[in-house]
Coordinates of C-alpha atoms in Angstrom, one line a residue:
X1 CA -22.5 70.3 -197.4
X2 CA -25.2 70.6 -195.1
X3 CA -28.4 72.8 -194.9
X4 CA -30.0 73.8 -191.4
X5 CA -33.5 76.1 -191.4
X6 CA -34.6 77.6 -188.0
X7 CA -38.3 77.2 -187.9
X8 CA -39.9 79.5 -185.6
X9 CA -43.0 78.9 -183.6
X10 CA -45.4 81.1 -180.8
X11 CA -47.1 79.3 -178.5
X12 CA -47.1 76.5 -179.9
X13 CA -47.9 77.7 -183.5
X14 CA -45.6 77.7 -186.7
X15 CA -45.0 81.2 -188.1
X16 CA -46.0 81.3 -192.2
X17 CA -42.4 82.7 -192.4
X18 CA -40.7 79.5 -191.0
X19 CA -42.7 77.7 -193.8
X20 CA -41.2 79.8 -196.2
X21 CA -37.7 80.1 -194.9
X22 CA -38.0 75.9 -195.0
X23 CA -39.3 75.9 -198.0
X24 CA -36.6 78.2 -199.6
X25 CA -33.9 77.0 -198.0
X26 CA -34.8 73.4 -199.0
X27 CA -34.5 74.7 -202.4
X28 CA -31.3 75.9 -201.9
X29 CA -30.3 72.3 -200.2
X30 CA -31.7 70.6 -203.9
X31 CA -29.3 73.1 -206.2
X32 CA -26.6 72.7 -203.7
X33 CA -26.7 68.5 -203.8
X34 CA -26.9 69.5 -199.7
X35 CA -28.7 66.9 -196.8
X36 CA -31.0 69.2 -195.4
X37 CA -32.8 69.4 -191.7
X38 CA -35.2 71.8 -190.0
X39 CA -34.8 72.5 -186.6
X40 CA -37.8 73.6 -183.9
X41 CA -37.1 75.4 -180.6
X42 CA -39.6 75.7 -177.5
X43 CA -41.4 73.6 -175.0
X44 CA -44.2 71.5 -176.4
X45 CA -43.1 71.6 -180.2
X46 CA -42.2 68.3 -181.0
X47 CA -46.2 68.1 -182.1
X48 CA -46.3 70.5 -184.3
X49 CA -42.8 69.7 -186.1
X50 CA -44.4 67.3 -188.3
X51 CA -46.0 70.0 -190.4
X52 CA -42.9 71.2 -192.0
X53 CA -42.6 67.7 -193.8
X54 CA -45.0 69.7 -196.3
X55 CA -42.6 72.5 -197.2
X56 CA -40.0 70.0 -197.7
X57 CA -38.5 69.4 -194.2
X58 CA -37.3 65.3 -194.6
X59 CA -35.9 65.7 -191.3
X60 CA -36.8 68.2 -188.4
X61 CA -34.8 68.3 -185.1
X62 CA -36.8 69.5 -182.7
X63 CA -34.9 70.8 -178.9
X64 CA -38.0 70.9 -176.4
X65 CA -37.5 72.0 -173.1
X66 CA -39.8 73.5 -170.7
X67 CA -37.1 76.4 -169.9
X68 CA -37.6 77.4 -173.6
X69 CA -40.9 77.9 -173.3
X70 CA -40.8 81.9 -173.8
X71 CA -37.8 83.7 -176.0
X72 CA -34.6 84.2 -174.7
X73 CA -32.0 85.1 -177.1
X74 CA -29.1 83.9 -175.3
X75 CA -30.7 80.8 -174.8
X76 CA -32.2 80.3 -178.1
X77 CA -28.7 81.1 -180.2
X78 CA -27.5 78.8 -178.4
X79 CA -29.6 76.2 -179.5
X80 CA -29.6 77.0 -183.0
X81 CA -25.4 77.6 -182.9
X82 CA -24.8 74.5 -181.4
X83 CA -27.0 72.0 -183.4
X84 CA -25.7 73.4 -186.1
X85 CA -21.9 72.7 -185.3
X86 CA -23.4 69.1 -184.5
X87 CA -24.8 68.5 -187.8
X88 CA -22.0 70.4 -189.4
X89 CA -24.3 72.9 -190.9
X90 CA -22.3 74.9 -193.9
X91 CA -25.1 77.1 -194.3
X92 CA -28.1 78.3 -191.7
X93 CA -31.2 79.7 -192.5
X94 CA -33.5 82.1 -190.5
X95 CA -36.8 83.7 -190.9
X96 CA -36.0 87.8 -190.8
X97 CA -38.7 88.3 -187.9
X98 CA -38.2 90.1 -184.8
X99 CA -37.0 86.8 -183.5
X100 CA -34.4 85.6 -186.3
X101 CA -33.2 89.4 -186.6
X102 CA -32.6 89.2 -182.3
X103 CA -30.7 85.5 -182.5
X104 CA -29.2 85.2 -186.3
X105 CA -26.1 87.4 -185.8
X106 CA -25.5 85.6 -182.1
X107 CA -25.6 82.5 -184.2
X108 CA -23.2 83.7 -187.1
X109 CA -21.0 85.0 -183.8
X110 CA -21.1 82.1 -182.4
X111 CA -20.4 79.7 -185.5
X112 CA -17.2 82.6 -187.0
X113 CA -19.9 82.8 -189.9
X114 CA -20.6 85.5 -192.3
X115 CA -24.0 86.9 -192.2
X116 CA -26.1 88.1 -194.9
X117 CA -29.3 89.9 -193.5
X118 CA -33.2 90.6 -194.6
X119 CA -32.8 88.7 -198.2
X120 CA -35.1 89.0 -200.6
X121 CA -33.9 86.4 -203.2
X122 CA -31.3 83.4 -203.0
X123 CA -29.6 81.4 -205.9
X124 CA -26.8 78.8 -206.7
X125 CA -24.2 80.2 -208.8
X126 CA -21.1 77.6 -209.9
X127 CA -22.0 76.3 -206.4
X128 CA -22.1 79.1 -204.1
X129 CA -25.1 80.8 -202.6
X130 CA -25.6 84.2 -203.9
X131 CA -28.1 86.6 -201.4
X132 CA -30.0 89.4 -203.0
X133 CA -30.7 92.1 -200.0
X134 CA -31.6 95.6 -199.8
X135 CA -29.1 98.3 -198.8
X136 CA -29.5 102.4 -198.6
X137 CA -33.1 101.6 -196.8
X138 CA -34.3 99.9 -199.7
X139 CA -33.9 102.3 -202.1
X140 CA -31.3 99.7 -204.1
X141 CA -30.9 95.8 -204.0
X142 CA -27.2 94.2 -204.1
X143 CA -26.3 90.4 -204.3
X144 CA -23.6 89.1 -201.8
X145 CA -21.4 86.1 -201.1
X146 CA -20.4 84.9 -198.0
X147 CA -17.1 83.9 -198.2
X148 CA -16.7 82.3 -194.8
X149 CA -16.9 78.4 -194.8
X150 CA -19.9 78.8 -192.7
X151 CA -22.9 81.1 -193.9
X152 CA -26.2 82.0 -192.6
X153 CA -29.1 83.9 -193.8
X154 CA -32.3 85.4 -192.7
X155 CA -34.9 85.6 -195.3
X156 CA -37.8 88.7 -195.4
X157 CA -41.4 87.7 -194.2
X158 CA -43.2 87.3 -197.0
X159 CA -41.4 87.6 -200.0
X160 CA -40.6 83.5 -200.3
X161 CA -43.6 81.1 -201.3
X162 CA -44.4 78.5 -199.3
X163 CA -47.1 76.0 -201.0
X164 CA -47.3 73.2 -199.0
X165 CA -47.3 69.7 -200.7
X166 CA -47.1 66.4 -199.9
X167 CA -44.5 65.0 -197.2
X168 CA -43.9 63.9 -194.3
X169 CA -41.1 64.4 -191.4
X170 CA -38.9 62.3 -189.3
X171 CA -38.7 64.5 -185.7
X172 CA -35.8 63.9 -184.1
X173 CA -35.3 65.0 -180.4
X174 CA -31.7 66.9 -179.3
X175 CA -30.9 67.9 -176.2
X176 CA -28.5 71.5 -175.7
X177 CA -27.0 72.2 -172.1
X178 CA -28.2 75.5 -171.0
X179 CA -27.6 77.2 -167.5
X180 CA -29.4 80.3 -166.0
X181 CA -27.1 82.3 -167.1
X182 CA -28.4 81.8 -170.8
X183 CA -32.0 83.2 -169.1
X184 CA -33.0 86.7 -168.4
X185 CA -35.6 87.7 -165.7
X186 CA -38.9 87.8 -167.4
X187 CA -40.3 91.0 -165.3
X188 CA -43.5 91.7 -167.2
X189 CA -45.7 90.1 -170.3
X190 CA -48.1 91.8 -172.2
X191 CA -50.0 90.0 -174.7
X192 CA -52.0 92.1 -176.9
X193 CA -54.8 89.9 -178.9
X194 CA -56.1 92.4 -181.8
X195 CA -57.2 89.0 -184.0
X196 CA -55.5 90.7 -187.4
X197 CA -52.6 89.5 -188.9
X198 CA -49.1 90.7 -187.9
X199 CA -47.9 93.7 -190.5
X200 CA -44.5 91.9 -191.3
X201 CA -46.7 88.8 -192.4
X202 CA -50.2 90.1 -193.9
X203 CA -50.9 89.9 -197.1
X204 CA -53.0 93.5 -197.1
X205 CA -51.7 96.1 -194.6
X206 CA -54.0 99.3 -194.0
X207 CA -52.1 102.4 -192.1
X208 CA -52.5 105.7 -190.7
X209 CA -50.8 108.7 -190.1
X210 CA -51.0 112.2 -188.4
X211 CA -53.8 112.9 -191.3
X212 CA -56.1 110.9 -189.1
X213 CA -55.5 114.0 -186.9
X214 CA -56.0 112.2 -183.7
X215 CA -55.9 108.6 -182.5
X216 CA -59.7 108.9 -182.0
X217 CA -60.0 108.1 -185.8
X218 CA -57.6 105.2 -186.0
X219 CA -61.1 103.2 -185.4
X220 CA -61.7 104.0 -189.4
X221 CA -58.0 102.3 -190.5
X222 CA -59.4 98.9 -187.8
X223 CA -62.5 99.0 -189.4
X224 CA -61.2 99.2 -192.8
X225 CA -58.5 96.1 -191.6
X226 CA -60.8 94.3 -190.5
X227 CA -62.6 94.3 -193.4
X228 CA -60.0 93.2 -195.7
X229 CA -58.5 90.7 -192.9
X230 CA -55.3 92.9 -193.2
X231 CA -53.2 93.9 -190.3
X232 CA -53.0 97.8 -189.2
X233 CA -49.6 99.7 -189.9
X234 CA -48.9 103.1 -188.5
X235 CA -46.5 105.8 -189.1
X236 CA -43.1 106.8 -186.7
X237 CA -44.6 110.1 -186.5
X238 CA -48.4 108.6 -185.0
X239 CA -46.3 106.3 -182.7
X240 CA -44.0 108.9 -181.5
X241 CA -46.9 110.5 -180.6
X242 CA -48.5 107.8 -178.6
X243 CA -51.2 107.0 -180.7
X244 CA -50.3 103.7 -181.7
X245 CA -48.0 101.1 -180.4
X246 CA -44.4 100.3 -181.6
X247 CA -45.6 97.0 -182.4
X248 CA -47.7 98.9 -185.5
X249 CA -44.8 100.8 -186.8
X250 CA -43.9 100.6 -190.6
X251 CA -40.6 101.8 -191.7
X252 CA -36.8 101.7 -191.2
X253 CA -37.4 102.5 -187.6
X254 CA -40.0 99.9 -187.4
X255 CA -40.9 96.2 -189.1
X256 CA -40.4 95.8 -192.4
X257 CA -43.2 94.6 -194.4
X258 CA -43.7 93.2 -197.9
X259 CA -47.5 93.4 -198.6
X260 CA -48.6 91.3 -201.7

């Protein structure tokens, strides 16, 4: 058996859920008796792919390209399905971020895999991975088993530890044919720099709703935020509304969160 973690990164910049989805799914690798490699995607990485060598990452592939310098999903399941099928990856792991929830069931599709989304605890039982995931919008937790030969799992922001320790990588460099047709047209990018955390990775999350009575007041919830260092959430009904961005939102409708 054989254990593949997707590490994601923007610009340049490891997300705190790739260290935990490496971290847990090394875990999983250990209980398993599985080899175990991370694997990077983006233009510029292979610097930064050294740093999961502390969350347990022996091995990182890394796939750096300059045409995978911003997401494409196409492109980037790609990447992730087919260094997989080179290693022979029996199970995949992915971070449950806006990212791994666009690319993970293009990479199950792609591998004839069974998916098991948004987990919130993982275990070996008699050699099988058991996934613990919410169902009903949270409001109950079941444990699954994917029974297909090939599995793969996205993990909630969050939930997982990730304590680094010592350790060190080997970054390996793999190369994945891609043609324009595994590109979209990039029309327009907005990048928004508020400084706070992203809600579906802060520790401390401070959010409004219509009792603020306007979006005027939201400057008490940023205040308050940035305060604490804690990113700003905002209800469906606020953002429907057009006081706050989608990118705010909190809820089935929007990102899920896990505060600690």
């Amino acid at each position: 058996m054989k254990v593949l973690a997707f590490a994601e990164q923007r610009e340049n910049k490891l997300k705190k859920s790739s260290f935990e989805t490496v971290k847990a799914a090394r875990g999983i690798a250990d209980k398993l008796g599985a080899e175990f490699a991370a694997l990077v995607v983006g233009n510029g990485v292979d610097r930064i792919a050294g740093e999961l060598g502390s969350y347990g990452a022996g091995r990182v592939i890394v796939v750096d390209e300059p045409s995978l310098a911003n997401h494409s999903n196409t492109a980037f399941s790609k990447v992730v399905a087919e260094v997989a099928k080179k290693e022979g990856a029996t199970h995949v792991f992915l971070p449950a971020s806006q990212m791994g929830k666009d690319i993970a069931p293009r990479v199950a599709a792609k591998l004839d895999a069974g998916l098991a989304s948004d987990c919130v605890a993982m275990k070996v039982d008699a050699g099988e991975v058991i996934a613990t995931r919410p169902v009903y919008a949270g409001k109950a937790l079941v444990d699954v088993k994917v029974t297909t030969s090939t599995k793969v799992f996205t993990l909630r922001p969050n939930v997982f530890t990730a304590v680094a320790a010592d350790g060190t990588a080997a970054v390996e460099k793999a190369t994945v044919a891609l043609g324009s047709e595994d590109f979209g047209t990039v029309v327009k990018e907005v990048k928004v720099a508020t400084g706070r955390p992203d809600v579906t990775e802060a520790d401390i999350i401070v959010s409004g709703g219509r009792g603020l009575k306007g979006p005027e007041n939201f400057h008490l919830i940023e205040s308050l935020a940035d305060v604490l260092g804690a990113g700003v959430g905002a209800s469906r009904a606020v953002v429907d509304a057009g006081w706050r961005s989608h990118d705010e939102q909190v809820g089935q409708t929007g990102k899920t969160v896990s505060p600690t």
